[in-house]
Amino acid sequence: EAQVTQNPRYLITVTGKKLTVTCSQNMNHEYMSWYRQDPGLGLRQIYYSMNVEVTDKGDVPEGYKVSRKEKRNFPLILESPSPNQTSLYFCASSRKSRETQYFGPGTRLLVL
Amino acid sequence: RKEVEQDPGPFNVPEGATVAFNCTYSNSASQSFFWYRQDCRKEPKLLMSVYSSGNEDGRFTAQLNRASQYISLLIRDSKLSDSATYLCVVNIVNSGGSNYKLTFGKGTLLTVNP
């Protein structure tokens, strides 16, 4: 089944404790992206990747890192999480950047 | 002007009603257009792409007016299962022309009542 998976789905952590949210797709898509969704602000892009080893900042990259060492994986790293990073995070992928994006199920993060 | 702007809603309609969502975008270089649907606490899912000639999928009709930079979605004979947030999505090319970025409207919540 073609899909985008994210782990963990739910996470409660404390300020400053490094964490990684994994994202994996099995569709051989070139383009992958991370978004956060907050009430009243909609979906905002954090980082994106056009292909392996090619990543760039989205609209709200501060406090996040990403890597794209393999085509299928695009982890999101929070080196020192803060409470303002409490949010719902979605990973998405598409064959090319201009095409329809498919979303993972989301990761709900609470930073205390 | 916001990059993608939608009716703020929410919309509450009875079953069987026709409901229309409107969306405007600011970047005339935008290349592709979509409507996504998002159920509560779930991921956005593609409802339909929007083409210049207009397109229809069952009870759903999407229209694009490039001159006015306007997109619409019409739902006819609405069902209870249509209750969701509808997201207008525009694919905007960067200044170098090498990359496209999906930009989302904030969404319009639709509740269809029995």
mmCIF file of N, CA and C in Angstrom, chain B:
data_model
loop_
_atom_site.group_PDB
_atom_site.id
_atom_site.type_symbol
_atom_site.label_atom_id
_atom_site.label_comp_id
_atom_site.label_asym_id
_atom_site.label_seq_id
_atom_site.Cartn_x
_atom_site.Cartn_y
_atom_site.Cartn_z
ATOM 1 N N ARG B 1 -1.484 41.476 0.966
ATOM 2 C CA ARG B 1 -2.482 40.451 0.630
ATOM 3 C C ARG B 1 -1.896 39.084 0.933
ATOM 4 N N LYS B 2 -2.680 38.237 1.585
ATOM 5 C CA LYS B 2 -2.202 36.910 1.917
ATOM 6 C C LYS B 2 -2.045 36.085 0.649
ATOM 7 N N GLU B 3 -1.107 35.120 0.701
ATOM 8 C CA GLU B 3 -0.835 34.313 -0.478
ATOM 9 C C GLU B 3 -2.061 33.525 -0.925
ATOM 10 N N VAL B 4 -2.738 32.918 0.011
ATOM 11 C CA VAL B 4 -3.960 32.163 -0.280
ATOM 12 C C VAL B 4 -4.986 32.516 0.786
ATOM 13 N N GLU B 5 -6.111 32.999 0.353
ATOM 14 C CA GLU B 5 -7.128 33.447 1.291
ATOM 15 C C GLU B 5 -8.468 32.756 0.996
ATOM 16 N N GLN B 6 -9.064 32.229 2.038
ATOM 17 C CA GLN B 6 -10.340 31.527 1.903
ATOM 18 C C GLN B 6 -11.407 32.175 2.748
ATOM 19 N N ASP B 7 -12.671 31.863 2.402
ATOM 20 C CA ASP B 7 -13.775 32.215 3.295
ATOM 21 C C ASP B 7 -13.446 31.672 4.688
ATOM 22 N N PRO B 8 -13.604 32.489 5.718
ATOM 23 C CA PRO B 8 -13.245 32.004 7.059
ATOM 24 C C PRO B 8 -14.235 30.991 7.627
ATOM 25 N N GLY B 9 -15.487 31.025 7.144
ATOM 26 C CA GLY B 9 -16.491 30.118 7.683
ATOM 27 C C GLY B 9 -16.750 30.387 9.149
ATOM 28 N N PRO B 10 -17.260 29.414 9.920
ATOM 29 C CA PRO B 10 -17.664 28.094 9.433
ATOM 30 C C PRO B 10 -18.996 28.130 8.698
ATOM 31 N N PHE B 11 -19.236 27.088 7.920
ATOM 32 C CA PHE B 11 -20.492 26.933 7.223
ATOM 33 C C PHE B 11 -21.279 25.806 7.887
ATOM 34 N N ASN B 12 -22.537 26.084 8.189
ATOM 35 C CA ASN B 12 -23.450 25.060 8.702
ATOM 36 C C ASN B 12 -24.599 24.961 7.720
ATOM 37 N N VAL B 13 -24.781 23.798 7.113
ATOM 38 C CA VAL B 13 -25.820 23.647 6.108
ATOM 39 C C VAL B 13 -26.608 22.379 6.382
ATOM 40 N N PRO B 14 -27.857 22.313 5.927
ATOM 41 C CA PRO B 14 -28.624 21.071 6.071
ATOM 42 C C PRO B 14 -28.238 20.083 4.973
ATOM 43 N N GLU B 15 -28.492 18.833 5.235
ATOM 44 C CA GLU B 15 -28.280 17.808 4.211
ATOM 45 C C GLU B 15 -29.013 18.185 2.942
ATOM 46 N N GLY B 16 -28.373 17.925 1.808
ATOM 47 C CA GLY B 16 -29.015 18.212 0.533
ATOM 48 C C GLY B 16 -28.746 19.611 0.012
ATOM 49 N N ALA B 17 -28.170 20.462 0.833
ATOM 50 C CA ALA B 17 -27.902 21.837 0.398
ATOM 51 C C ALA B 17 -26.727 21.877 -0.570
ATOM 52 N N THR B 18 -26.665 22.972 -1.304
ATOM 53 C CA THR B 18 -25.500 23.261 -2.143
ATOM 54 C C THR B 18 -24.651 24.300 -1.419
ATOM 55 N N VAL B 19 -23.378 24.056 -1.368
ATOM 56 C CA VAL B 19 -22.496 24.983 -0.658
ATOM 57 C C VAL B 19 -21.289 25.309 -1.539
ATOM 58 N N ALA B 20 -20.860 26.565 -1.484
ATOM 59 C CA ALA B 20 -19.750 27.024 -2.321
ATOM 60 C C ALA B 20 -18.638 27.599 -1.448
ATOM 61 N N PHE B 21 -17.423 27.209 -1.780
ATOM 62 C CA PHE B 21 -16.248 27.755 -1.112
ATOM 63 C C PHE B 21 -15.466 28.607 -2.111
ATOM 64 N N ASN B 22 -14.976 29.729 -1.635
ATOM 65 C CA ASN B 22 -14.200 30.614 -2.486
ATOM 66 C C ASN B 22 -12.792 30.793 -1.954
ATOM 67 N N CYS B 23 -11.891 31.065 -2.886
ATOM 68 C CA CYS B 23 -10.486 31.195 -2.510
ATOM 69 C C CYS B 23 -9.820 32.151 -3.492
ATOM 70 N N THR B 24 -8.965 33.027 -3.002
ATOM 71 C CA THR B 24 -8.171 33.880 -3.888
ATOM 72 C C THR B 24 -6.697 33.674 -3.584
ATOM 73 N N TYR B 25 -5.860 33.884 -4.589
ATOM 74 C CA TYR B 25 -4.421 33.751 -4.402
ATOM 75 C C TYR B 25 -3.735 34.977 -4.962
ATOM 76 N N SER B 26 -2.570 35.284 -4.415
ATOM 77 C CA SER B 26 -1.945 36.566 -4.754
ATOM 78 C C SER B 26 -0.860 36.459 -5.815
ATOM 79 N N ASN B 27 -0.281 35.264 -5.980
ATOM 80 C CA ASN B 27 0.860 35.128 -6.883
ATOM 81 C C ASN B 27 0.393 34.686 -8.258
ATOM 82 N N SER B 28 0.522 35.573 -9.226
ATOM 83 C CA SER B 28 0.029 35.258 -10.560
ATOM 84 C C SER B 28 0.854 34.180 -11.251
ATOM 85 N N ALA B 29 2.035 33.863 -10.697
ATOM 86 C CA ALA B 29 2.871 32.807 -11.274
ATOM 87 C C ALA B 29 2.483 31.425 -10.760
ATOM 88 N N SER B 30 1.457 31.343 -9.958
ATOM 89 C CA SER B 30 1.021 30.055 -9.423
ATOM 90 C C SER B 30 0.698 29.112 -10.566
ATOM 91 N N GLN B 31 1.094 27.849 -10.379
ATOM 92 C CA GLN B 31 1.024 26.909 -11.485
ATOM 93 C C GLN B 31 -0.074 25.872 -11.352
ATOM 94 N N SER B 32 -0.308 25.413 -10.151
ATOM 95 C CA SER B 32 -1.318 24.368 -10.008
ATOM 96 C C SER B 32 -2.119 24.599 -8.739
ATOM 97 N N PHE B 33 -3.316 24.035 -8.757
ATOM 98 C CA PHE B 33 -4.306 24.388 -7.754
ATOM 99 C C PHE B 33 -5.059 23.141 -7.325
ATOM 100 N N PHE B 34 -5.368 23.097 -6.037
ATOM 101 C CA PHE B 34 -6.004 21.903 -5.494
ATOM 102 C C PHE B 34 -7.004 22.287 -4.417
ATOM 103 N N TRP B 35 -7.934 21.401 -4.192
ATOM 104 C CA TRP B 35 -8.738 21.415 -2.979
ATOM 105 C C TRP B 35 -8.409 20.145 -2.199
ATOM 106 N N TYR B 36 -8.064 20.344 -0.933
ATOM 107 C CA TYR B 36 -7.838 19.228 -0.020
ATOM 108 C C TYR B 36 -8.954 19.237 1.012
ATOM 109 N N ARG B 37 -9.188 18.069 1.564
ATOM 110 C CA ARG B 37 -10.157 17.918 2.636
ATOM 111 C C ARG B 37 -9.408 17.409 3.867
ATOM 112 N N GLN B 38 -9.757 17.972 5.026
ATOM 113 C CA GLN B 38 -9.133 17.513 6.267
ATOM 114 C C GLN B 38 -10.206 17.244 7.309
ATOM 115 N N ASP B 39 -10.280 15.997 7.746
ATOM 116 C CA ASP B 39 -11.171 15.639 8.839
ATOM 117 C C ASP B 39 -10.481 15.957 10.160
ATOM 118 N N CYS B 40 -11.285 16.110 11.187
ATOM 119 C CA CYS B 40 -10.765 16.548 12.481
ATOM 120 C C CYS B 40 -9.623 15.646 12.954
ATOM 121 N N ARG B 41 -8.483 16.244 13.243
ATOM 122 C CA ARG B 41 -7.313 15.542 13.785
ATOM 123 C C ARG B 41 -6.709 14.522 12.814
ATOM 124 N N LYS B 42 -7.050 14.667 11.544
ATOM 125 C CA LYS B 42 -6.484 13.753 10.549
ATOM 126 C C LYS B 42 -5.635 14.537 9.546
ATOM 127 N N GLU B 43 -4.955 13.799 8.674
ATOM 128 C CA GLU B 43 -4.131 14.451 7.675
ATOM 129 C C GLU B 43 -4.973 14.989 6.515
ATOM 130 N N PRO B 44 -4.496 16.055 5.863
ATOM 131 C CA PRO B 44 -5.181 16.538 4.656
ATOM 132 C C PRO B 44 -5.114 15.493 3.550
ATOM 133 N N LYS B 45 -6.200 15.386 2.807
ATOM 134 C CA LYS B 45 -6.225 14.461 1.676
ATOM 135 C C LYS B 45 -6.733 15.196 0.455
ATOM 136 N N LEU B 46 -6.148 14.867 -0.684
ATOM 137 C CA LEU B 46 -6.541 15.520 -1.922
ATOM 138 C C LEU B 46 -7.996 15.222 -2.235
ATOM 139 N N LEU B 47 -8.762 16.274 -2.451
ATOM 140 C CA LEU B 47 -10.144 16.116 -2.900
ATOM 141 C C LEU B 47 -10.173 16.152 -4.425
ATOM 142 N N MET B 48 -9.607 17.214 -4.971
ATOM 143 C CA MET B 48 -9.517 17.292 -6.429
ATOM 144 C C MET B 48 -8.542 18.374 -6.845
ATOM 145 N N SER B 49 -7.943 18.165 -7.997
ATOM 146 C CA SER B 49 -7.147 19.209 -8.628
ATOM 147 C C SER B 49 -8.103 20.166 -9.325
ATOM 148 N N VAL B 50 -7.622 21.362 -9.601
ATOM 149 C CA VAL B 50 -8.462 22.371 -10.238
ATOM 150 C C VAL B 50 -7.818 22.768 -11.551
ATOM 151 N N TYR B 51 -8.574 22.667 -12.627
ATOM 152 C CA TYR B 51 -8.050 22.976 -13.959
ATOM 153 C C TYR B 51 -8.736 24.208 -14.513
ATOM 154 N N SER B 52 -8.025 24.858 -15.441
ATOM 155 C CA SER B 52 -8.538 26.110 -15.997
ATOM 156 C C SER B 52 -9.912 25.951 -16.644
ATOM 157 N N SER B 53 -10.146 24.778 -17.211
ATOM 158 C CA SER B 53 -11.412 24.553 -17.898
ATOM 159 C C SER B 53 -12.528 24.192 -16.929
ATOM 160 N N GLY B 54 -12.194 24.073 -15.659
ATOM 161 C CA GLY B 54 -13.183 23.625 -14.682
ATOM 162 C C GLY B 54 -13.290 22.113 -14.727
ATOM 163 N N ASN B 55 -13.553 21.522 -13.606
ATOM 164 C CA ASN B 55 -13.693 20.072 -13.593
ATOM 165 C C ASN B 55 -14.678 19.636 -12.524
ATOM 166 N N GLU B 56 -15.230 18.476 -12.784
ATOM 167 C CA GLU B 56 -16.311 17.960 -11.954
ATOM 168 C C GLU B 56 -15.989 16.529 -11.553
ATOM 169 N N ASP B 57 -16.347 16.203 -10.313
ATOM 170 C CA ASP B 57 -16.179 14.826 -9.844
ATOM 171 C C ASP B 57 -17.400 14.506 -8.998
ATOM 172 N N GLY B 58 -18.387 13.904 -9.628
ATOM 173 C CA GLY B 58 -19.613 13.600 -8.914
ATOM 174 C C GLY B 58 -20.318 14.869 -8.452
ATOM 175 N N ARG B 59 -20.479 15.005 -7.164
ATOM 176 C CA ARG B 59 -21.184 16.179 -6.605
ATOM 177 C C ARG B 59 -20.280 17.401 -6.462
ATOM 178 N N PHE B 60 -19.025 17.243 -6.775
ATOM 179 C CA PHE B 60 -18.038 18.314 -6.562
ATOM 180 C C PHE B 60 -17.633 18.948 -7.895
ATOM 181 N N THR B 61 -17.641 20.289 -7.909
ATOM 182 C CA THR B 61 -17.209 21.018 -9.095
ATOM 183 C C THR B 61 -16.201 22.074 -8.677
ATOM 184 N N ALA B 62 -15.075 22.091 -9.369
ATOM 185 C CA ALA B 62 -14.041 23.085 -9.076
ATOM 186 C C ALA B 62 -13.879 24.001 -10.283
ATOM 187 N N GLN B 63 -13.646 25.281 -10.000
ATOM 188 C CA GLN B 63 -13.457 26.260 -11.060
ATOM 189 C C GLN B 63 -12.208 27.078 -10.757
ATOM 190 N N LEU B 64 -11.545 27.504 -11.810
ATOM 191 C CA LEU B 64 -10.369 28.358 -11.685
ATOM 192 C C LEU B 64 -10.535 29.540 -12.624
ATOM 193 N N ASN B 65 -10.298 30.724 -12.105
ATOM 194 C CA ASN B 65 -10.288 31.927 -12.931
ATOM 195 C C ASN B 65 -8.927 32.583 -12.766
ATOM 196 N N ARG B 66 -8.042 32.344 -13.720
ATOM 197 C CA ARG B 66 -6.666 32.856 -13.611
ATOM 198 C C ARG B 66 -6.617 34.378 -13.661
ATOM 199 N N ALA B 67 -7.488 34.968 -14.456
ATOM 200 C CA ALA B 67 -7.465 36.432 -14.586
ATOM 201 C C ALA B 67 -7.793 37.098 -13.254
ATOM 202 N N SER B 68 -8.737 36.518 -12.539
ATOM 203 C CA SER B 68 -9.143 37.072 -11.246
ATOM 204 C C SER B 68 -8.386 36.435 -10.088
ATOM 205 N N GLN B 69 -7.591 35.412 -10.382
ATOM 206 C CA GLN B 69 -6.830 34.684 -9.349
ATOM 207 C C GLN B 69 -7.790 34.175 -8.281
ATOM 208 N N TYR B 70 -8.735 33.423 -8.753
ATOM 209 C CA TYR B 70 -9.846 32.978 -7.922
ATOM 210 C C TYR B 70 -10.130 31.503 -8.193
ATOM 211 N N ILE B 71 -10.383 30.772 -7.110
ATOM 212 C CA ILE B 71 -10.693 29.344 -7.205
ATOM 213 C C ILE B 71 -11.968 29.091 -6.414
ATOM 214 N N SER B 72 -12.782 28.179 -6.901
ATOM 215 C CA SER B 72 -14.002 27.863 -6.153
ATOM 216 C C SER B 72 -14.219 26.355 -6.103
ATOM 217 N N LEU B 73 -14.998 25.959 -5.122
ATOM 218 C CA LEU B 73 -15.426 24.560 -4.976
ATOM 219 C C LEU B 73 -16.905 24.572 -4.657
ATOM 220 N N LEU B 74 -17.651 23.820 -5.447
ATOM 221 C CA LEU B 74 -19.094 23.720 -5.230
ATOM 222 C C LEU B 74 -19.425 22.281 -4.846
ATOM 223 N N ILE B 75 -20.166 22.133 -3.772
ATOM 224 C CA ILE B 75 -20.631 20.805 -3.365
ATOM 225 C C ILE B 75 -22.155 20.804 -3.483
ATOM 226 N N ARG B 76 -22.651 19.909 -4.313
ATOM 227 C CA ARG B 76 -24.113 19.790 -4.466
ATOM 228 C C ARG B 76 -24.626 18.636 -3.620
ATOM 229 N N ASP B 77 -25.906 18.723 -3.239
ATOM 230 C CA ASP B 77 -26.557 17.638 -2.507
ATOM 231 C C ASP B 77 -25.668 17.161 -1.348
ATOM 232 N N SER B 78 -25.311 18.056 -0.490
ATOM 233 C CA SER B 78 -24.329 17.751 0.558
ATOM 234 C C SER B 78 -24.812 16.628 1.477
ATOM 235 N N LYS B 79 -23.841 15.818 1.901
ATOM 236 C CA LYS B 79 -24.083 14.666 2.776
ATOM 237 C C LYS B 79 -23.458 14.937 4.150
ATOM 238 N N LEU B 80 -23.926 14.189 5.133
ATOM 239 C CA LEU B 80 -23.328 14.319 6.465
ATOM 240 C C LEU B 80 -21.822 14.056 6.404
ATOM 241 N N SER B 81 -21.435 13.113 5.555
ATOM 242 C CA SER B 81 -20.018 12.737 5.463
ATOM 243 C C SER B 81 -19.158 13.814 4.798
ATOM 244 N N ASP B 82 -19.779 14.859 4.261
ATOM 245 C CA ASP B 82 -18.999 15.966 3.701
ATOM 246 C C ASP B 82 -18.482 16.900 4.791
ATOM 247 N N SER B 83 -18.941 16.733 6.004
ATOM 248 C CA SER B 83 -18.481 17.583 7.116
ATOM 249 C C SER B 83 -16.975 17.415 7.287
ATOM 250 N N ALA B 84 -16.263 18.524 7.154
ATOM 251 C CA ALA B 84 -14.800 18.509 7.211
ATOM 252 C C ALA B 84 -14.315 19.942 7.024
ATOM 253 N N THR B 85 -13.013 20.120 7.090
ATOM 254 C CA THR B 85 -12.411 21.405 6.732
ATOM 255 C C THR B 85 -11.880 21.295 5.312
ATOM 256 N N TYR B 86 -12.193 22.285 4.491
ATOM 257 C CA TYR B 86 -11.768 22.290 3.087
ATOM 258 C C TYR B 86 -10.653 23.315 2.915
ATOM 259 N N LEU B 87 -9.553 22.827 2.369
ATOM 260 C CA LEU B 87 -8.346 23.638 2.231
ATOM 261 C C LEU B 87 -8.097 23.968 0.772
ATOM 262 N N CYS B 88 -7.960 25.239 0.492
ATOM 263 C CA CYS B 88 -7.562 25.695 -0.837
ATOM 264 C C CYS B 88 -6.036 25.678 -0.883
ATOM 265 N N VAL B 89 -5.476 25.084 -1.909
ATOM 266 C CA VAL B 89 -4.027 24.895 -1.965
ATOM 267 C C VAL B 89 -3.505 25.347 -3.324
ATOM 268 N N VAL B 90 -2.471 26.150 -3.289
ATOM 269 C CA VAL B 90 -1.892 26.705 -4.513
ATOM 270 C C VAL B 90 -0.421 26.346 -4.564
ATOM 271 N N ASN B 91 0.028 25.907 -5.707
ATOM 272 C CA ASN B 91 1.435 25.571 -5.903
ATOM 273 C C ASN B 91 2.127 26.770 -6.533
ATOM 274 N N ILE B 92 3.047 27.356 -5.769
ATOM 275 C CA ILE B 92 3.669 28.604 -6.195
ATOM 276 C C ILE B 92 5.119 28.339 -6.562
ATOM 277 N N VAL B 93 5.544 28.829 -7.712
ATOM 278 C CA VAL B 93 6.919 28.624 -8.133
ATOM 279 C C VAL B 93 7.802 29.707 -7.530
ATOM 280 N N ASN B 94 9.042 29.333 -7.201
ATOM 281 C CA ASN B 94 9.943 30.329 -6.608
ATOM 282 C C ASN B 94 10.478 31.250 -7.704
ATOM 283 N N SER B 95 11.201 32.282 -7.296
ATOM 284 C CA SER B 95 11.630 33.315 -8.242
ATOM 285 C C SER B 95 12.575 32.760 -9.302
ATOM 286 N N GLY B 96 13.316 31.707 -8.950
ATOM 287 C CA GLY B 96 14.229 31.121 -9.931
ATOM 288 C C GLY B 96 13.549 30.147 -10.870
ATOM 289 N N GLY B 97 12.308 29.820 -10.570
ATOM 290 C CA GLY B 97 11.565 28.897 -11.420
ATOM 291 C C GLY B 97 11.928 27.447 -11.227
ATOM 292 N N SER B 98 12.693 27.157 -10.192
ATOM 293 C CA SER B 98 13.185 25.786 -10.029
ATOM 294 C C SER B 98 12.405 24.978 -9.022
ATOM 295 N N ASN B 99 11.639 25.631 -8.216
ATOM 296 C CA ASN B 99 10.970 24.900 -7.156
ATOM 297 C C ASN B 99 9.553 25.412 -6.963
ATOM 298 N N TYR B 100 8.692 24.468 -6.667
ATOM 299 C CA TYR B 100 7.311 24.786 -6.387
ATOM 300 C C TYR B 100 7.027 24.499 -4.921
ATOM 301 N N LYS B 101 6.209 25.331 -4.344
ATOM 302 C CA LYS B 101 5.871 25.149 -2.940
ATOM 303 C C LYS B 101 4.363 25.195 -2.789
ATOM 304 N N LEU B 102 3.828 24.218 -2.098
ATOM 305 C CA LEU B 102 2.400 24.244 -1.795
ATOM 306 C C LEU B 102 2.131 25.272 -0.702
ATOM 307 N N THR B 103 1.194 26.150 -0.955
ATOM 308 C CA THR B 103 0.764 27.108 0.059
ATOM 309 C C THR B 103 -0.711 26.871 0.341
ATOM 310 N N PHE B 104 -1.020 26.754 1.619
ATOM 311 C CA PHE B 104 -2.361 26.379 2.033
ATOM 312 C C PHE B 104 -3.138 27.584 2.535
ATOM 313 N N GLY B 105 -4.410 27.641 2.178
ATOM 314 C CA GLY B 105 -5.307 28.546 2.876
ATOM 315 C C GLY B 105 -5.556 28.003 4.277
ATOM 316 N N LYS B 106 -6.166 28.807 5.116
ATOM 317 C CA LYS B 106 -6.388 28.378 6.500
ATOM 318 C C LYS B 106 -7.543 27.396 6.624
ATOM 319 N N GLY B 107 -8.301 27.233 5.561
ATOM 320 C CA GLY B 107 -9.363 26.243 5.598
ATOM 321 C C GLY B 107 -10.702 26.815 5.996
ATOM 322 N N THR B 108 -11.737 26.161 5.517
ATOM 323 C CA THR B 108 -13.110 26.531 5.865
ATOM 324 C C THR B 108 -13.798 25.292 6.408
ATOM 325 N N LEU B 109 -14.316 25.408 7.617
ATOM 326 C CA LEU B 109 -15.001 24.276 8.253
ATOM 327 C C LEU B 109 -16.440 24.195 7.764
ATOM 328 N N LEU B 110 -16.793 23.014 7.284
ATOM 329 C CA LEU B 110 -18.169 22.745 6.855
ATOM 330 C C LEU B 110 -18.788 21.718 7.790
ATOM 331 N N THR B 111 -19.975 22.031 8.284
ATOM 332 C CA THR B 111 -20.763 21.060 9.047
ATOM 333 C C THR B 111 -22.087 20.881 8.330
ATOM 334 N N VAL B 112 -22.371 19.638 7.958
ATOM 335 C CA VAL B 112 -23.644 19.309 7.320
ATOM 336 C C VAL B 112 -24.529 18.676 8.381
ATOM 337 N N ASN B 113 -25.688 19.266 8.571
ATOM 338 C CA ASN B 113 -26.589 18.828 9.648
ATOM 339 C C ASN B 113 -27.732 17.978 9.114
ATOM 340 N N PRO B 114 -28.169 16.977 9.895
ATOM 341 C CA PRO B 114 -29.291 16.132 9.440
ATOM 342 C C PRO B 114 -30.586 16.924 9.418
#
